[in-house]
Amino acid sequence: MASKQRILLGLALSIIAVYVIIAIAAPLLTPYSPMTSCGPPLQSPGPDHLLGTDDLGRDIAAELVYGTRFALVIGFAGAAIAVTISATVGIALGYTGGRTDEVCSRIIDVMMAIPQFPLLLVLTLFFTPGLFLIALIMGVLAGIHGIRLIRSQVLSTSQAPFIEGVRGLGAGDGYIMRHHILPALGPLLSVKFVSTAQHFMVIGVGLGFLGLVDPNVTDWGQMISRATQYGGFSLGLWWWLVPPGIAITVISIALGVLGTRTEEANNPRLTLARM
Amino acid sequence: MNSELLATRKLSIRMCSCSGPQTLIGPVDLSVPEKGITALVGESGCGKTVVSLAILGLLPAGSEAKGVISFNGTDLLSLKEKELREMRGKEIAYIPQNPATALTPVLSAEDQIAETLYYHEGLTGASLHRKVISLLESMGLYNPEHVARSCPHTLSGGMRRRVAIAAALACSPRLIIADEPTSGLDSRTRKNVLDLLGRSSEGRAMLLITHDLEAALSVSDRITVMYAGEVVETGDIMDVFDSPAHPYTRALLSATPSRGLIPIPGNSPLLSTIPEGCRFAPRCPHSTARCRLRHPSLTRLSGTRVVRCDMPC
Amino acid sequence: MYWNYLVKRLAISIITFFIAACIIFLLLRTMPGDFVSNLVLSFGNTLPQETVEAFYRANGLDRPLHAQLVTFFSGAFTFNTGTSFLYGVPAGGLIADRIGWTLLLLIPAAVFSLFIGVLLGVWSSWKQGSGTDSSLLAFMMAVRAIPSYWWGTMAILFFAFLIPFFPLGGYTSLTVLDSGLSIQDVLWHAALPVVVLTLVGIPGTYYLMRNSMIHTLQEDYILFARARGLPETRVVRHAFRCALLPVITMSALQIAGLIMGSVFVETVFSWPGVGLLTTEALQNRDLPVLEAIFLLDTVAIIVANLVVDLSYPLLDPRVKRYGE
Ligand code: SF4
């Protein structure tokens, strides 16, 4: 790996680490609550409020800090759910095969034909969800979509000679799935996890932007949306508008770099097969 | 006298791919006379295809060839890309292995033959078309006008092969490199293809790259045997056939159907894990302790007969 | 035969549409704590009971489920899923009014992004491994990583607010009141959203094209073309003509993907297309409109998939097997 890329990867990892720390240590970083008014509205940045206050008098810096939690939980928890679903169902179907596999694959085919994004919109609207519910909905939807890829990968792996050999030695199916097939899928799953997390953060903040997230949750999307509506442009309150956008952009790019590197590390001859 | 058209001297090739270890091929000393067929024989993976790519100057990016490849007196390795390109197709032709994948699927047969003529000989218009048709006719295609208009996928495998050969030989090259022309063919097609190649190479030089020793024996005049990236034996075909000097050549001969299909024990080494000493030693029935220590050099047995073995039979 | 394949694919598409429609119907109308009661509750408990009942009756929501299902499906194919709660007009008509505005953004954006993506993809693959290639890859990675709504917001901030060159949003200036809608004025307002939507669409095409080219450049016929001494520009043209096919067919899916982007972009720019309608319907819990939009998107994606599957064997001479 060229040293330039190594630096880039290090940078990406440290950015992700900083975000995680901010999310965990949010109450220590700001004296204000992101939900309660703590001064006159629309204040300019000053010593009391580093980024001023919004139209309801809430501290913008506090909202920004607490918003990290939303993005990270959506991204990482959602991706974890998605990858777990794809992996377990994909391995089970690909490994057992036969009639069950056929029927389930057909069902999945039909479900994949339903447009994900509108379905996500409708579901979020239906549940007016908070943080964890959104992560769950997104995770389940994307998890179903990922099954097919994992299944085909398992199909090719489980035909490998060494699996035959292990089976010949008397290993049980469960053992083989856990100890041989799952590790073989490791690289694919880790790539999938990182790219899904990135995608979910962007979409999750987007849901907030469209006003679909529970207003009692602090998230960058709602901040951007409020800022554009209540003076971000017309009054030129850029300190309200710009920080949340930068925040989501930076973490998204960091995850993008990490994703590309994970992909290349696992498959050096790779030509970036993405769509 | 049949003088030398192509010769490689101490040609060694280093292939680097970012993923795998690098492989080294050579030194390869090869000589192709002006007329007649020279066979380059070896198991797959011994580096014979790489040698042919090096001659054409088409090694994959990141590889490096050292030594001399002299063609008609010029060193090909010292040529610029542009000069080399003018050489390819005009002086040196390459007949690809698999006719099914050798033609661009979206262009008609005529387009592909014509473009070679256009870029090398500047032919255009009606004369270009006439030349294409006569080429297709000379390949034994009955309805050349129709074939010329067809796209490759509508042609049969045999027709595609003829179109590919026509495109390769359009500019009457002096040297033809045929890469594994018989691999994967049944015995009848194999014979037809060899006949066709023999006819089209009349009066020119051909380097026949193959792992099929029988095919080599049936058409060629000279033979060079490669093993694990280096030349192990060279000679006139009859001499080698009657009295193979290198144990590997003997083993290859015994493995041909007419001599009883006796397999060679063991596998040829990967080019990245070449043993010290004689490269064939692990599989050689005559190997001695000395063979495993000392890498034998090429020794001249007689006029054009060369072998790389310290105790030739 | 191709006809059998075509009929089979069409049948599968229609079945898929039905299943998707059923799912959305059941989801929105029968789940516990159903959508409509929530909606009514959100108006506050102050609403008199008669009003609530009148609302149910007016929208046919008091009828038994199977009757609702029949109405739903009889309207589904024309996207007439009922009367908009918010506007009081049929949802299908509402979409018909707005779709033109969306296409006004979508078509140029799709064409531009396809063109630029293909161009850059070919360039990148030709220079594969070079500095140009890796910086293009990095650039595309960044373009993809930045959310579409943030591209839009930044575009407004820089080119409409800081440098007041483009309008802040909407589709027309206020002059419309006395001089009527002018085409130039509308195009002026469409410029920024089209640019943003184009930008959002480029990376997908770029990756596809680069990938396809890199695979094609490894084919035997490319080696053979080089071995015949053809100039490199000609060799790349051979590769390009083969590599473009899958990209063109896949572009149908790319365009369907842009519809999602248009929800965000239209919302940012207050552009009165289906995207903004989606946001409005979401924010106002306008059930019939949401259902209609959902069906429209489903159709768009099903049709895009159909186009990909049906056009590929027609365009690519090499594919001879139809069906699985
Ligand atoms: S040098 Fe020794 S090991 Fe090598 S081929 Fe000759 S006899 Fe065999």
mmCIF file of N, CA and C in Angstrom, chain A residues 75 79-80 82-83 86-87 142-143 145-147 149-150 185-200 259 262-263 266:
data_model
loop_
_atom_site.group_PDB
_atom_site.id
_atom_site.type_symbol
_atom_site.label_atom_id
_atom_site.label_comp_id
_atom_site.label_asym_id
_atom_site.label_seq_id
_atom_site.Cartn_x
_atom_site.Cartn_y
_atom_site.Cartn_z
ATOM 1 N N GLY A 75 -26.333 4.348 11.466
ATOM 2 C CA GLY A 75 -25.355 3.749 10.578
ATOM 3 C C GLY A 75 -24.892 2.395 11.084
ATOM 4 N N ALA A 79 -26.550 -1.119 10.055
ATOM 5 C CA ALA A 79 -25.713 -1.979 9.218
ATOM 6 C C ALA A 79 -25.502 -3.330 9.881
ATOM 7 N N ALA A 80 -25.350 -3.327 11.210
ATOM 8 C CA ALA A 80 -25.150 -4.603 11.914
ATOM 9 C C ALA A 80 -26.377 -5.489 11.732
ATOM 10 N N ALA A 82 -28.580 -5.306 9.310
ATOM 11 C CA ALA A 82 -28.677 -5.713 7.905
ATOM 12 C C ALA A 82 -27.728 -6.864 7.605
ATOM 13 N N VAL A 83 -26.479 -6.722 8.025
ATOM 14 C CA VAL A 83 -25.484 -7.752 7.705
ATOM 15 C C VAL A 83 -25.834 -9.058 8.413
ATOM 16 N N SER A 86 -28.739 -10.659 6.444
ATOM 17 C CA SER A 86 -28.271 -11.203 5.161
ATOM 18 C C SER A 86 -27.431 -12.450 5.394
ATOM 19 N N ALA A 87 -26.538 -12.375 6.377
ATOM 20 C CA ALA A 87 -25.604 -13.487 6.578
ATOM 21 C C ALA A 87 -26.329 -14.728 7.075
ATOM 22 N N ALA A 142 -32.696 -3.517 4.169
ATOM 23 C CA ALA A 142 -31.440 -3.762 3.454
ATOM 24 C C ALA A 142 -30.970 -5.192 3.666
ATOM 25 N N GLY A 143 -31.277 -5.745 4.829
ATOM 26 C CA GLY A 143 -30.880 -7.124 5.105
ATOM 27 C C GLY A 143 -31.513 -8.076 4.116
ATOM 28 N N HIS A 145 -32.511 -7.365 1.164
ATOM 29 C CA HIS A 145 -31.902 -7.156 -0.148
ATOM 30 C C HIS A 145 -30.540 -7.809 -0.272
ATOM 31 N N GLY A 146 -29.846 -7.966 0.852
ATOM 32 C CA GLY A 146 -28.493 -8.515 0.783
ATOM 33 C C GLY A 146 -28.441 -10.033 0.741
ATOM 34 N N ILE A 147 -29.588 -10.679 1.012
ATOM 35 C CA ILE A 147 -29.568 -12.142 1.139
ATOM 36 C C ILE A 147 -29.063 -12.809 -0.130
ATOM 37 N N LEU A 149 -27.072 -11.993 -2.547
ATOM 38 C CA LEU A 149 -25.621 -11.975 -2.781
ATOM 39 C C LEU A 149 -24.917 -12.993 -1.886
ATOM 40 N N ILE A 150 -25.258 -12.973 -0.596
ATOM 41 C CA ILE A 150 -24.611 -13.884 0.348
ATOM 42 C C ILE A 150 -24.912 -15.329 -0.049
ATOM 43 N N LEU A 185 -16.799 -15.863 4.406
ATOM 44 C CA LEU A 185 -17.586 -14.708 3.975
ATOM 45 C C LEU A 185 -17.079 -13.415 4.609
ATOM 46 N N GLY A 186 -16.206 -13.555 5.601
ATOM 47 C CA GLY A 186 -15.745 -12.405 6.379
ATOM 48 C C GLY A 186 -15.449 -11.153 5.574
ATOM 49 N N PRO A 187 -14.576 -11.247 4.574
ATOM 50 C CA PRO A 187 -14.229 -10.041 3.822
ATOM 51 C C PRO A 187 -15.447 -9.384 3.181
ATOM 52 N N LEU A 188 -16.279 -10.209 2.560
ATOM 53 C CA LEU A 188 -17.472 -9.667 1.904
ATOM 54 C C LEU A 188 -18.360 -8.955 2.921
ATOM 55 N N LEU A 189 -18.561 -9.603 4.085
ATOM 56 C CA LEU A 189 -19.441 -9.022 5.084
ATOM 57 C C LEU A 189 -18.871 -7.718 5.631
ATOM 58 N N SER A 190 -17.551 -7.660 5.808
ATOM 59 C CA SER A 190 -17.009 -6.421 6.370
ATOM 60 C C SER A 190 -17.129 -5.284 5.366
ATOM 61 N N VAL A 191 -16.910 -5.585 4.087
ATOM 62 C CA VAL A 191 -17.097 -4.551 3.064
ATOM 63 C C VAL A 191 -18.542 -4.070 3.075
ATOM 64 N N LYS A 192 -19.442 -5.035 3.126
ATOM 65 C CA LYS A 192 -20.871 -4.725 3.120
ATOM 66 C C LYS A 192 -21.237 -3.861 4.334
ATOM 67 N N PHE A 193 -20.673 -4.218 5.491
ATOM 68 C CA PHE A 193 -20.993 -3.489 6.714
ATOM 69 C C PHE A 193 -20.613 -2.024 6.575
ATOM 70 N N VAL A 194 -19.391 -1.774 6.121
ATOM 71 C CA VAL A 194 -18.935 -0.385 6.036
ATOM 72 C C VAL A 194 -19.772 0.399 5.020
ATOM 73 N N SER A 195 -20.018 -0.187 3.850
ATOM 74 C CA SER A 195 -20.746 0.592 2.840
ATOM 75 C C SER A 195 -22.200 0.793 3.270
ATOM 76 N N THR A 196 -22.778 -0.212 3.933
ATOM 77 C CA THR A 196 -24.155 -0.049 4.408
ATOM 78 C C THR A 196 -24.231 1.037 5.482
ATOM 79 N N ALA A 197 -23.255 1.046 6.377
ATOM 80 C CA ALA A 197 -23.257 2.060 7.436
ATOM 81 C C ALA A 197 -23.220 3.456 6.829
ATOM 82 N N GLN A 198 -22.372 3.624 5.811
ATOM 83 C CA GLN A 198 -22.273 4.929 5.164
ATOM 84 C C GLN A 198 -23.608 5.325 4.549
ATOM 85 N N HIS A 199 -24.173 4.388 3.814
ATOM 86 C CA HIS A 199 -25.437 4.638 3.143
ATOM 87 C C HIS A 199 -26.527 4.995 4.156
ATOM 88 N N PHE A 200 -26.592 4.229 5.240
ATOM 89 C CA PHE A 200 -27.636 4.450 6.246
ATOM 90 C C PHE A 200 -27.508 5.809 6.917
ATOM 91 N N GLY A 259 -14.312 2.074 3.349
ATOM 92 C CA GLY A 259 -14.936 1.032 2.535
ATOM 93 C C GLY A 259 -14.079 0.656 1.335
ATOM 94 N N THR A 262 -11.078 -1.313 2.556
ATOM 95 C CA THR A 262 -11.425 -2.682 2.959
ATOM 96 C C THR A 262 -11.580 -3.539 1.712
ATOM 97 N N GLU A 263 -12.248 -2.968 0.725
ATOM 98 C CA GLU A 263 -12.479 -3.702 -0.500
ATOM 99 C C GLU A 263 -11.160 -4.064 -1.171
ATOM 100 N N ASN A 266 -9.067 -6.744 0.623
ATOM 101 C CA ASN A 266 -9.565 -8.103 0.487
ATOM 102 C C ASN A 266 -9.444 -8.628 -0.921
#
